[in-house]
Amino acid sequence: MSDLNTDIKKILVIGIGNCGRHDDGLGWKFTEMISKHSQGKVDSEYRYQLQVEDSVLVSKYDTVIFADASHSKLKQGFEIHRCRAATHYFYSSHMQTPETILYLAKELYNKIPKSFIVAIKGHIWGLGTTLSRVAEKNLEKAVLSFEKEFFKVAT
Amino acid sequence: MTRKITIDPVTRVEGHGRVTIHLDEYGQVKDSFFHIVEFRGFERFIQGHPYWEAPVLVQRLCGICPVSHHLAAAKAIDQLVGIDPKDLSPAATKLRRLMHFGQIFQSHALHFFYLASPDLLFGVDAPAEKRNVVAVAVENRELAVKGITMRRFGQEIIKAVAGKKIHGILAVPGGVHKTFTQRERDFFMDGKEIENIDTMIEWSLGVIDFMKGYHEKNRKLLDEFAEFPSGHLGMVNELGAMDLYDGKLRAIDHEGNRTLNDISTDLYEQYFSEAVAQWSYMKFPYLKGVGREKGWNRVGPLARINLCDFIPTPLAEKERQAFIAFTGKKINNSTMYSHWARLIEVLHAAEVMKELLNDPELLGEDLVRKGTPRSKGIGIIEAPRGTLTHHYEVDEKGMITRCNLIVSTTHNNDAMNTAVKWVANNVISRKGAITDGMLNQVEVAIRAYDPCLSCATQAMGKMPLKAELYNYKGEMIDERFKY
């Protein structure tokens, strides 16, 4: 974790999902683990969905990680990629994309933090508080990769 | 030639639904419906649960209105432990009120700034990609920043008293489970970490001024758009003042004549019935004494402004009087005045929050009281969208045997259908071509009621709203569908 403590000033990890929906809890679990491993050196937030006012929150950070479960097929079971501001808009007020949140942060608060999306492949989505075995493995790999590699990219 | 239109979903409302418009052989609108076709479940699956779980479980009806459901259920559950609103401790009453007015403030701010303002700023004919809060942010940064900040203020109030912005818990049977600290109070008053309550009041006044100007410029449209007679239902206190947390039920007809004369909320079953329609899961509540045809009521900000004798905070009362003076009408039946009325309630909520934050009793430590258990509890509250009823009955073990919910949006079911019919008849009928702007006007009419369709149907999962146009043969000829 030494890289984590060096170059990046202020980091926020936002877990997106619902821990009451089996693998939809991957984003929260990832955030919980990173928060624990970093010994309080990153801030963490948990969301069912991103909302417009999260633009205020992200504008206060230098780096923001959006962690979420994914339905998509991912080569390694997870994927970490750069997130850039874009004007997507979801029709409902209570569900926005990370790209929209960054766009609003830029337009309203003149700040775009360096941002990444951590997508972790999930498999079951019904009511339940446990992760599937495959999702747990994907989560482990995502956390390891994040801790080993991510901060080189971010800095 | 036949065409097919679908609006799916009807956008910028909370939840999803479907509109169908039926034409006759001359292309004239014959009928139209606002359908809510999703699963209805909470009333059933809450049965068998212990009563103390209700205020927590029912929050899951919705991510926008959890506070309203939590507090309405809490008021009902209080009665099951023998506590009426007057028996709660001052601290418990004031903390619950603070939470409620935080909810009114944030929910109304969300509706105005995120959902309604694109229509007002860009017009109903603006391209769809512009009719959203992202476009508002680009073109009117100051308005967007204020809107976001105001919503956050209300959410922070909720978080301070309930632990979380969404699905937090404050109420327990007979009271609340946490105190409010001096430090928490100062957070909202001193302006060091967030804009303070005085700024919220100032900004609320500013946005009302914006709305007044908008009405001056667009008077004819706003007066006439979806204007129709209806009853109005809401709660008032013993002096006839607007009370959004607790009071008596009052209803008036479209001219202001009383149709429900300040009855105790415990008696609602004697006065209300609910009709059903094959084409919607949402029921149609009405006053039994007036009958199904004319006994339905609008609820929410416009109804509440119409039926109260006054608003018990000075700035909002001044604005209520200006609202009435603007039209010269005692009772306002114009759908689009709902937005102005909602903003007056935003101001009222800010004033009440300031009063509560300055009240030493808010910091009290007497939190829970107990009485003699009962088998029935009825909690009614004025939620942001209107009158919300929670009714529970329990067996001797405290397990819920009956649950009846009449959600605000359900009361507005007839009003929204009437508004859709108005747009269909006045905007779409016999026009030959149907434009995106015309269909957006259907949405504008629905949106003015700020419906929460998740609450109204107690739905689970996705609920897309779709608009369809049918020809005289019953064939769908056009549809609108958006994700």
XYZ file of C-alpha atoms in Angstrom:
638
model
C 0.000 0.000 0.000
C 3.029 2.305 -0.029
C 2.053 3.863 -3.354
C -1.288 4.747 -1.920
C 0.296 6.895 0.719
C 2.480 8.953 -1.567
C 1.433 11.001 -4.564
C -2.312 11.169 -4.488
C -3.630 13.919 -2.259
C -7.276 13.250 -1.709
C -8.982 10.052 -2.859
C -12.619 9.076 -2.739
C -13.954 5.605 -3.446
C -17.678 5.446 -4.160
C -19.262 2.013 -4.013
C -22.402 1.788 -6.100
C -24.987 -0.965 -5.737
C -27.074 -2.796 -3.190
C -25.666 -5.310 -0.734
C -29.162 -6.781 -0.369
C -29.068 -7.989 -3.964
C -26.280 -10.587 -3.888
C -23.560 -9.621 -6.420
C -24.938 -6.099 -6.802
C -23.099 -5.584 -3.517
C -19.689 -5.935 -5.233
C -19.146 -2.170 -5.458
C -19.830 -1.720 -1.739
C -17.647 -4.679 -0.787
C -14.760 -3.389 -2.903
C -15.074 0.021 -1.274
C -15.183 -1.512 2.187
C -12.018 -3.534 1.525
C -10.060 -0.648 0.022
C -11.116 1.585 2.862
C -9.977 -0.988 5.425
C -6.685 -1.752 3.689
C -5.814 1.898 3.289
C -6.234 2.417 7.025
C -8.388 5.471 6.579
C -6.231 7.138 3.952
C -8.996 7.097 1.374
C -12.504 8.393 1.962
C -15.379 6.125 1.103
C -19.051 6.567 0.276
C -21.795 4.076 -0.512
C -24.622 4.700 -2.961
C -27.564 2.740 -4.305
C -27.355 5.009 -7.328
C -25.417 8.130 -8.190
C -27.430 11.318 -7.917
C -26.950 14.817 -9.275
C -25.720 16.211 -5.957
C -22.823 13.731 -5.942
C -21.220 16.226 -8.318
C -20.564 18.449 -5.270
C -18.932 15.585 -3.441
C -16.571 14.498 -6.232
C -15.563 18.112 -6.885
C -13.852 18.126 -3.490
C -11.423 15.323 -4.423
C -8.351 14.936 -6.627
C -9.082 11.317 -7.496
C -12.374 9.482 -7.502
C -12.927 5.753 -7.963
C -16.410 4.549 -8.898
C -16.757 0.855 -8.004
C -19.733 -1.063 -9.308
C -20.874 -4.556 -10.177
C -21.119 -5.321 -13.870
C -23.380 -7.539 -15.948
C -20.900 -7.457 -18.836
C -18.475 -10.180 -19.676
C -15.068 -8.986 -18.480
C -11.888 -10.731 -19.517
C -10.346 -10.988 -16.066
C -13.613 -10.869 -14.186
C -13.044 -7.180 -13.539
C -11.877 -4.074 -15.346
C -10.371 -0.793 -14.273
C -10.636 2.025 -16.766
C -10.457 5.766 -16.918
C -13.754 7.662 -16.584
C -14.231 10.928 -18.438
C -16.945 13.575 -18.223
C -19.824 13.175 -20.663
C -23.303 14.574 -21.000
C -25.257 11.344 -20.668
C -28.487 11.912 -18.812
C -30.741 9.256 -17.423
C -34.437 10.110 -17.525
C -34.932 9.630 -13.791
C -33.531 12.033 -11.210
C -32.185 9.291 -9.008
C -29.843 7.413 -11.288
C -26.954 9.075 -13.085
C -23.741 7.753 -14.609
C -20.246 8.517 -13.276
C -19.599 10.373 -16.541
C -22.573 12.693 -15.923
C -21.485 13.330 -12.358
C -18.028 14.362 -13.606
C -19.590 16.580 -16.253
C -21.726 18.347 -13.672
C -18.687 18.752 -11.388
C -16.863 20.441 -14.240
C -19.751 22.689 -15.301
C -20.935 23.677 -11.843
C -17.820 23.574 -9.682
C -14.999 23.896 -12.226
C -13.381 20.694 -11.077
C -12.868 17.342 -12.703
C -11.068 14.874 -10.478
C -8.994 12.188 -12.117
C -11.483 9.341 -12.175
C -11.615 5.615 -12.729
C -14.305 2.998 -12.901
C -13.748 -0.366 -11.279
C -16.231 -2.781 -12.836
C -16.487 -6.234 -11.285
C -18.408 -8.998 -12.973
C -21.371 -10.284 -10.954
C -23.487 -13.350 -11.590
C -26.524 -13.448 -9.320
C -28.797 -10.496 -8.617
C -31.753 -11.695 -6.574
C -32.555 -10.890 -2.949
C -29.725 -11.956 -0.655
C -26.760 -10.554 1.208
C -23.977 -12.904 0.118
C -21.747 -12.740 -2.936
C -21.547 -15.670 -5.337
C -18.256 -17.619 -5.265
C -17.292 -16.432 -8.726
C -18.029 -12.830 -7.754
C -15.903 -13.195 -4.621
C -12.973 -14.354 -6.730
C -13.473 -11.468 -9.129
C -13.561 -9.106 -6.172
C -10.284 -10.488 -4.784
C -8.590 -10.055 -8.154
C -9.957 -6.525 -8.526
C -8.744 -5.483 -5.084
C -5.278 -6.991 -5.643
C -4.916 -5.361 -9.030
C -6.146 -2.036 -7.717
C -3.710 -2.047 -4.856
C -0.738 -3.167 -6.957
C -1.275 -1.338 -10.198
C -3.844 1.367 -9.973
C -1.913 4.052 -8.223
C 0.831 3.928 -10.816
C -1.807 4.795 -13.405
C -3.502 7.370 -11.287
C -0.415 9.382 -10.444
C -52.255 6.066 -43.106
C -51.520 4.683 -39.692
C -48.717 5.713 -37.365
C -47.431 4.491 -34.054
C -46.306 6.705 -31.122
C -44.843 5.487 -27.852
C -43.602 7.553 -24.908
C -41.646 5.239 -22.744
C -40.973 6.173 -20.130
C -42.788 9.407 -19.384
C -39.695 11.202 -18.209
C -38.764 13.295 -15.212
C -41.327 11.795 -12.892
C -40.465 9.503 -9.984
C -41.192 6.023 -11.250
C -42.698 4.937 -14.514
C -46.031 4.633 -16.231
C -47.763 4.575 -19.576
C -50.114 6.887 -21.442
C -52.482 5.753 -24.169
C -54.422 8.114 -26.410
C -57.300 6.766 -28.480
C -58.480 8.521 -31.649
C -61.777 8.239 -33.489
C -62.009 7.847 -37.258
C -61.603 11.597 -37.756
C -58.371 11.743 -35.785
C -60.087 13.346 -32.838
C -59.161 12.148 -29.356
C -61.852 9.829 -28.081
C -60.218 8.887 -24.794
C -56.921 8.785 -22.988
C -55.534 6.983 -19.974
C -52.597 7.302 -17.628
C -51.866 3.683 -16.708
C -49.840 2.411 -13.831
C -49.405 -1.238 -14.537
C -46.864 -2.471 -12.052
C -46.995 -4.954 -9.239
C -48.677 -3.817 -6.027
C -47.325 -5.563 -3.010
C -46.464 -3.896 0.278
C -49.946 -4.015 1.770
C -49.856 -7.783 1.483
C -46.345 -8.820 2.292
C -46.082 -6.635 5.387
C -48.778 -8.806 6.958
C -47.361 -11.231 9.496
C -44.476 -8.913 10.417
C -44.269 -7.430 13.925
C -45.657 -3.906 14.054
C -42.373 -2.306 15.098
C -40.814 -3.330 11.805
C -43.337 -1.320 9.765
C -41.645 2.132 9.866
C -38.450 0.517 8.557
C -39.971 -1.869 6.031
C -42.253 0.655 4.373
C -39.338 2.972 3.622
C -38.369 0.481 0.954
C -41.424 1.533 -1.022
C -39.318 4.291 -2.479
C -35.911 5.979 -2.583
C -37.439 9.442 -2.888
C -40.167 9.370 -0.231
C -38.801 7.044 2.491
C -39.027 9.750 5.154
C -42.739 10.294 4.517
C -43.494 6.580 4.726
C -41.292 6.212 7.808
C -43.103 9.013 9.626
C -46.647 8.107 8.536
C -46.013 4.522 9.653
C -44.441 5.778 12.878
C -47.548 7.844 13.668
C -49.689 4.748 13.178
C -47.358 2.515 15.200
C -47.347 5.056 18.054
C -51.062 4.396 18.424
C -50.423 0.656 18.655
C -48.357 1.385 21.792
C -51.059 3.754 23.035
C -49.463 7.065 22.061
C -51.289 9.784 20.132
C -49.382 12.705 18.557
C -50.122 14.958 21.549
C -48.597 12.361 23.907
C -45.155 12.300 22.251
C -42.388 14.112 24.104
C -41.572 17.632 22.796
C -38.132 16.472 21.644
C -39.573 13.500 19.745
C -42.263 15.634 18.111
C -39.783 18.306 17.067
C -37.185 15.890 15.767
C -39.804 14.153 13.668
C -41.046 17.505 12.390
C -37.502 18.554 11.525
C -37.015 15.351 9.570
C -40.338 15.849 7.806
C -39.647 19.432 6.789
C -36.155 18.436 5.653
C -37.889 15.913 3.415
C -40.413 18.449 2.104
C -37.557 20.871 1.385
C -35.309 18.385 -0.428
C -38.090 16.663 -2.343
C -39.645 19.911 -3.582
C -36.198 21.258 -4.495
C -35.487 18.098 -6.448
C -38.752 18.375 -8.312
C -38.418 22.020 -9.210
C -34.751 22.170 -10.099
C -34.144 18.707 -11.561
C -37.493 17.744 -13.051
C -39.610 20.817 -13.805
C -37.126 23.607 -14.494
C -36.036 22.308 -17.931
C -39.618 22.771 -19.169
C -39.768 26.281 -17.746
C -36.335 27.373 -18.964
C -36.315 25.790 -22.404
C -40.016 25.408 -23.209
C -42.054 22.333 -23.978
C -40.921 22.313 -27.591
C -37.228 22.193 -26.759
C -35.380 19.136 -28.092
C -35.518 16.180 -25.731
C -31.744 16.177 -25.194
C -32.040 19.649 -23.721
C -34.886 18.947 -21.340
C -32.816 17.791 -18.381
C -30.799 19.078 -15.460
C -27.496 18.723 -17.321
C -28.672 21.323 -19.834
C -29.888 23.515 -16.970
C -26.402 23.276 -15.453
C -24.832 24.488 -18.688
C -27.253 27.329 -19.373
C -28.119 28.504 -15.884
C -25.258 27.548 -13.613
C -26.428 29.679 -10.702
C -29.893 28.110 -10.673
C -28.438 24.612 -10.870
C -25.946 25.220 -8.054
C -28.691 26.634 -5.842
C -30.963 23.711 -6.625
C -28.318 21.150 -5.781
C -27.303 22.999 -2.617
C -30.896 23.324 -1.429
C -31.588 19.650 -2.002
C -28.397 18.746 -0.146
C -29.421 20.921 2.786
C -32.655 18.969 3.202
C -30.802 15.688 2.817
C -28.235 16.707 5.433
C -31.075 17.477 7.854
C -32.447 13.976 7.265
C -28.984 12.450 7.703
C -28.411 14.376 10.945
C -31.576 13.053 12.571
C -31.837 9.623 10.946
C -28.239 8.615 10.238
C -28.621 8.315 6.470
C -30.002 10.450 3.657
C -31.984 7.524 2.260
C -33.625 4.854 4.408
C -32.367 6.302 7.683
C -34.211 5.538 10.908
C -35.368 8.064 13.475
C -38.742 6.931 14.802
C -39.383 4.055 17.173
C -42.777 3.168 18.664
C -43.735 6.058 20.931
C -40.877 8.369 20.029
C -37.415 8.604 18.506
C -34.167 6.796 19.229
C -31.619 9.588 19.153
C -31.040 13.037 20.508
C -29.988 16.031 18.464
C -26.763 17.664 19.606
C -25.718 21.296 19.839
C -22.966 20.556 17.321
C -25.486 19.090 14.856
C -27.673 22.159 15.315
C -24.760 24.544 14.736
C -23.860 22.744 11.504
C -27.064 24.068 9.947
C -26.936 27.479 11.581
C -23.395 28.839 11.474
C -22.694 28.526 7.753
C -19.157 27.263 8.315
C -19.433 23.888 6.634
C -22.540 24.315 4.488
C -24.737 27.254 3.517
C -26.906 27.969 6.530
C -30.650 28.009 7.021
C -30.866 31.777 6.444
C -29.334 31.277 3.012
C -31.926 28.589 2.312
C -34.697 31.051 3.160
C -33.113 33.752 1.014
C -32.723 31.392 -1.960
C -36.283 30.107 -1.511
C -37.537 33.669 -1.808
C -35.364 34.171 -4.874
C -36.744 31.163 -6.702
C -40.308 32.281 -5.902
C -39.457 35.614 -7.524
C -38.225 33.698 -10.564
C -41.543 31.847 -10.675
C -43.586 35.028 -10.341
C -41.716 36.505 -13.281
C -42.323 33.351 -15.273
C -46.053 33.562 -14.583
C -46.108 37.243 -15.594
C -44.532 36.355 -18.936
C -46.565 33.217 -19.620
C -49.813 33.994 -17.900
C -52.276 32.780 -20.508
C -50.549 29.447 -21.014
C -50.165 28.759 -17.305
C -53.722 29.807 -16.498
C -55.280 27.650 -19.188
C -53.004 24.612 -19.469
C -54.798 21.621 -17.909
C -57.194 23.828 -15.949
C -60.179 21.838 -14.728
C -62.489 21.726 -11.688
C -61.707 19.266 -8.916
C -61.822 18.806 -5.189
C -58.762 19.561 -3.056
C -57.688 17.569 0.010
C -55.139 18.262 2.731
C -54.463 18.690 6.413
C -54.869 21.773 8.592
C -54.369 22.403 12.288
C -57.108 23.427 14.710
C -56.837 27.054 13.594
C -57.191 26.148 9.944
C -53.502 26.749 9.241
C -51.475 24.565 6.892
C -49.913 21.739 8.895
C -47.863 19.215 6.999
C -47.093 16.901 9.931
C -50.281 16.524 11.933
C -53.813 17.878 11.955
C -57.305 17.309 10.658
C -58.436 16.411 7.165
C -60.144 19.114 5.155
C -61.488 18.920 1.603
C -63.113 21.560 -0.569
C -64.716 21.513 -3.997
C -63.462 23.532 -6.954
C -65.209 26.653 -5.649
C -64.013 26.307 -2.073
C -67.102 24.768 -0.495
C -66.220 22.298 2.248
C -66.734 18.654 1.353
C -64.835 17.348 4.362
C -64.975 19.501 7.436
C -61.776 19.129 9.448
C -62.308 15.528 10.526
C -59.999 13.533 12.762
C -57.574 11.496 10.675
C -58.650 8.370 12.604
C -62.024 8.591 10.857
C -60.748 8.527 7.271
C -62.336 5.152 6.506
C -65.803 6.549 7.172
C -65.350 9.206 4.499
C -63.164 7.676 1.798
C -63.573 4.827 -0.608
C -61.262 3.589 -3.358
C -62.417 2.666 -6.858
C -60.414 0.429 -9.173
C -59.982 0.319 -12.947
C -58.991 -2.651 -15.087
C -56.317 -0.641 -16.852
C -54.325 0.512 -13.804
C -52.929 -0.900 -10.576
C -53.330 2.537 -9.015
C -56.626 2.974 -7.195
C -58.926 6.003 -7.361
C -59.787 7.350 -3.890
C -62.889 9.511 -3.507
C -65.164 10.966 -0.870
C -68.103 8.650 -0.318
C -70.407 11.547 0.493
C -69.741 13.291 -2.825
C -69.650 10.137 -4.943
C -67.208 8.550 -7.386
C -67.727 11.049 -10.216
C -67.068 14.293 -8.349
C -65.652 13.081 -5.062
C -62.005 12.780 -6.113
C -59.476 15.318 -4.929
C -56.180 16.781 -5.927
C -53.575 16.610 -3.169
C -50.199 18.254 -2.765
C -48.979 21.843 -2.755
C -51.734 23.436 -4.866
C -54.493 21.712 -2.885
C -52.886 22.667 0.415
C -52.501 26.319 -0.579
C -56.120 26.329 -1.756
C -57.672 24.867 1.358
C -55.709 26.295 4.275
C -56.847 29.499 5.949
C -53.253 30.641 6.311
C -49.664 29.432 6.450
C -48.228 29.721 9.959
C -44.857 31.194 8.926
C -44.701 34.863 7.958
C -42.762 34.851 4.692
C -44.642 31.910 3.207
C -47.969 33.422 4.272
C -47.049 36.654 2.501
C -46.274 34.640 -0.614
C -49.564 32.715 -0.313
C -51.414 36.023 -0.308
C -49.450 37.206 -3.349
C -50.295 33.904 -5.082
C -54.014 34.428 -4.492
C -53.838 38.106 -5.469
C -52.120 37.247 -8.763
C -55.128 35.389 -10.136
C -57.801 37.027 -8.036
C -59.261 33.558 -7.515
C -59.940 32.125 -4.099
C -59.453 28.606 -5.407
C -56.933 27.843 -8.125
C -57.680 24.878 -10.404
C -54.840 25.411 -12.903
C -52.422 22.493 -12.988
C -49.381 24.643 -13.761
C -49.801 26.722 -10.605
C -48.702 23.620 -8.710
C -45.078 24.662 -9.311
C -45.554 28.076 -7.715
C -47.450 26.527 -4.797
C -44.648 24.000 -4.344
C -42.082 26.783 -4.077
C -44.163 28.542 -1.416
C -43.980 25.285 0.537
C -40.210 25.209 0.025
C -40.066 28.595 1.752
C -42.451 27.423 4.471
C -40.308 24.333 5.106
C -37.178 26.495 5.400
C -38.903 28.803 7.881
C -40.138 25.868 9.967
C -36.690 24.263 9.974
C -35.230 27.538 11.259
C -37.837 27.715 14.040
C -37.111 24.137 15.054
C -33.339 24.560 14.948
C -33.684 27.551 17.270
C -35.962 25.671 19.659
C -34.140 24.408 22.815
C -36.652 21.554 23.088
C -35.162 20.038 19.933
C -32.150 19.092 22.052
C -34.269 17.401 24.737
C -33.471 13.927 26.041
C -36.966 12.639 26.826
C -37.369 10.546 23.692
C -39.826 7.653 24.140
C -43.195 7.305 25.837
C -45.499 4.346 26.382
C -49.233 3.943 26.791
C -51.809 1.188 26.718
C -51.476 -0.982 23.592
C -54.223 -0.873 20.969
C -55.009 -3.067 17.987
C -55.363 -0.353 15.339
C -53.201 2.593 14.329
C -53.763 5.211 11.611
C -51.040 7.670 10.670
C -51.699 10.464 8.184
C -49.112 12.971 7.090
C -48.861 15.587 4.350
C -46.009 14.161 2.284
C -44.391 16.379 -0.370
C -46.819 14.999 -2.942
C -49.899 15.146 -0.717
C -51.944 13.329 1.885
C -50.394 9.989 2.831
C -52.292 7.408 4.900
C -50.841 4.387 6.697
C -53.274 2.108 8.526
C -52.213 -0.999 10.452
C -54.060 -3.558 12.540
C -52.342 -6.152 14.735
C -53.206 -9.342 16.573
C -52.610 -9.983 20.272
C -48.960 -10.852 19.544
C -48.364 -7.569 17.756
C -48.210 -9.127 14.310
C -49.664 -7.053 11.493
C -52.921 -8.515 10.225
C -54.027 -5.648 7.991
C -52.265 -2.823 6.187
C -53.910 -0.161 4.060
C -51.853 2.516 2.351
C -53.387 5.437 0.482
C -50.443 7.140 -1.115
C -50.445 10.786 -2.203
C -50.016 10.031 -5.878
C -53.032 7.717 -5.702
C -55.238 10.637 -4.679
C -53.944 12.491 -7.746
C -54.773 9.598 -10.067
C -57.988 11.180 -11.354
C -56.354 14.596 -11.593
C -53.459 13.274 -13.667
C -55.819 11.393 -15.944
C -57.929 14.514 -16.359
C -54.808 16.553 -17.140
C -53.714 14.015 -19.758
C -57.188 14.147 -21.315
C -56.964 17.939 -21.408
C -53.670 17.805 -23.319
C -54.954 15.072 -25.623
C -58.074 17.081 -26.456
C -56.518 20.513 -26.661
C -53.067 19.836 -28.031
C -53.066 16.528 -29.920
C -56.601 16.053 -31.246
C -57.124 16.651 -34.993
C -53.636 18.043 -35.511
C -52.697 15.596 -38.236
C -49.129 15.241 -37.061
C -47.894 14.581 -33.590
C -44.712 16.315 -32.582
C -42.272 15.613 -29.811
C -43.333 18.909 -28.221
C -46.978 17.827 -28.154
C -46.106 14.608 -26.419
C -43.864 16.401 -23.987
C -46.925 18.407 -22.994
C -48.536 15.167 -21.839
C -45.515 14.695 -19.632
C -45.585 18.319 -18.479
C -49.173 17.852 -17.295
C -48.330 14.694 -15.353
C -45.075 16.139 -14.046
C -46.834 19.108 -12.427
C -48.323 16.647 -9.917
C -44.828 15.313 -9.105
C -46.152 11.753 -9.083
C -44.187 9.063 -7.318
C -45.349 5.991 -9.143
C -43.191 3.607 -7.116
C -45.044 4.650 -3.981
C -48.436 4.649 -5.625
C -48.201 1.081 -6.819
C -45.780 -0.150 -4.191
C -43.905 -1.533 -7.137
C -40.718 -3.523 -7.265
C -38.129 -3.122 -9.968
C -38.352 -1.148 -13.188
C -41.543 0.552 -14.244
C -41.198 2.180 -17.638
C -43.790 4.724 -18.693
C -44.945 4.465 -22.243
C -47.323 6.566 -24.363
C -49.284 5.001 -27.175
C -51.684 6.358 -29.762
C -54.530 4.163 -30.997
C -56.711 4.630 -34.062
C -60.465 4.091 -34.180
C -59.965 0.389 -34.939
C -58.083 -0.070 -31.697
C -54.750 -0.469 -33.496
C -51.711 1.152 -31.958
C -50.529 3.630 -34.568
C -47.797 5.530 -32.762
C -45.754 5.150 -29.623
C -43.020 6.855 -27.677
C -40.479 5.005 -25.647
C -37.382 6.328 -23.905
C -34.725 4.922 -21.611
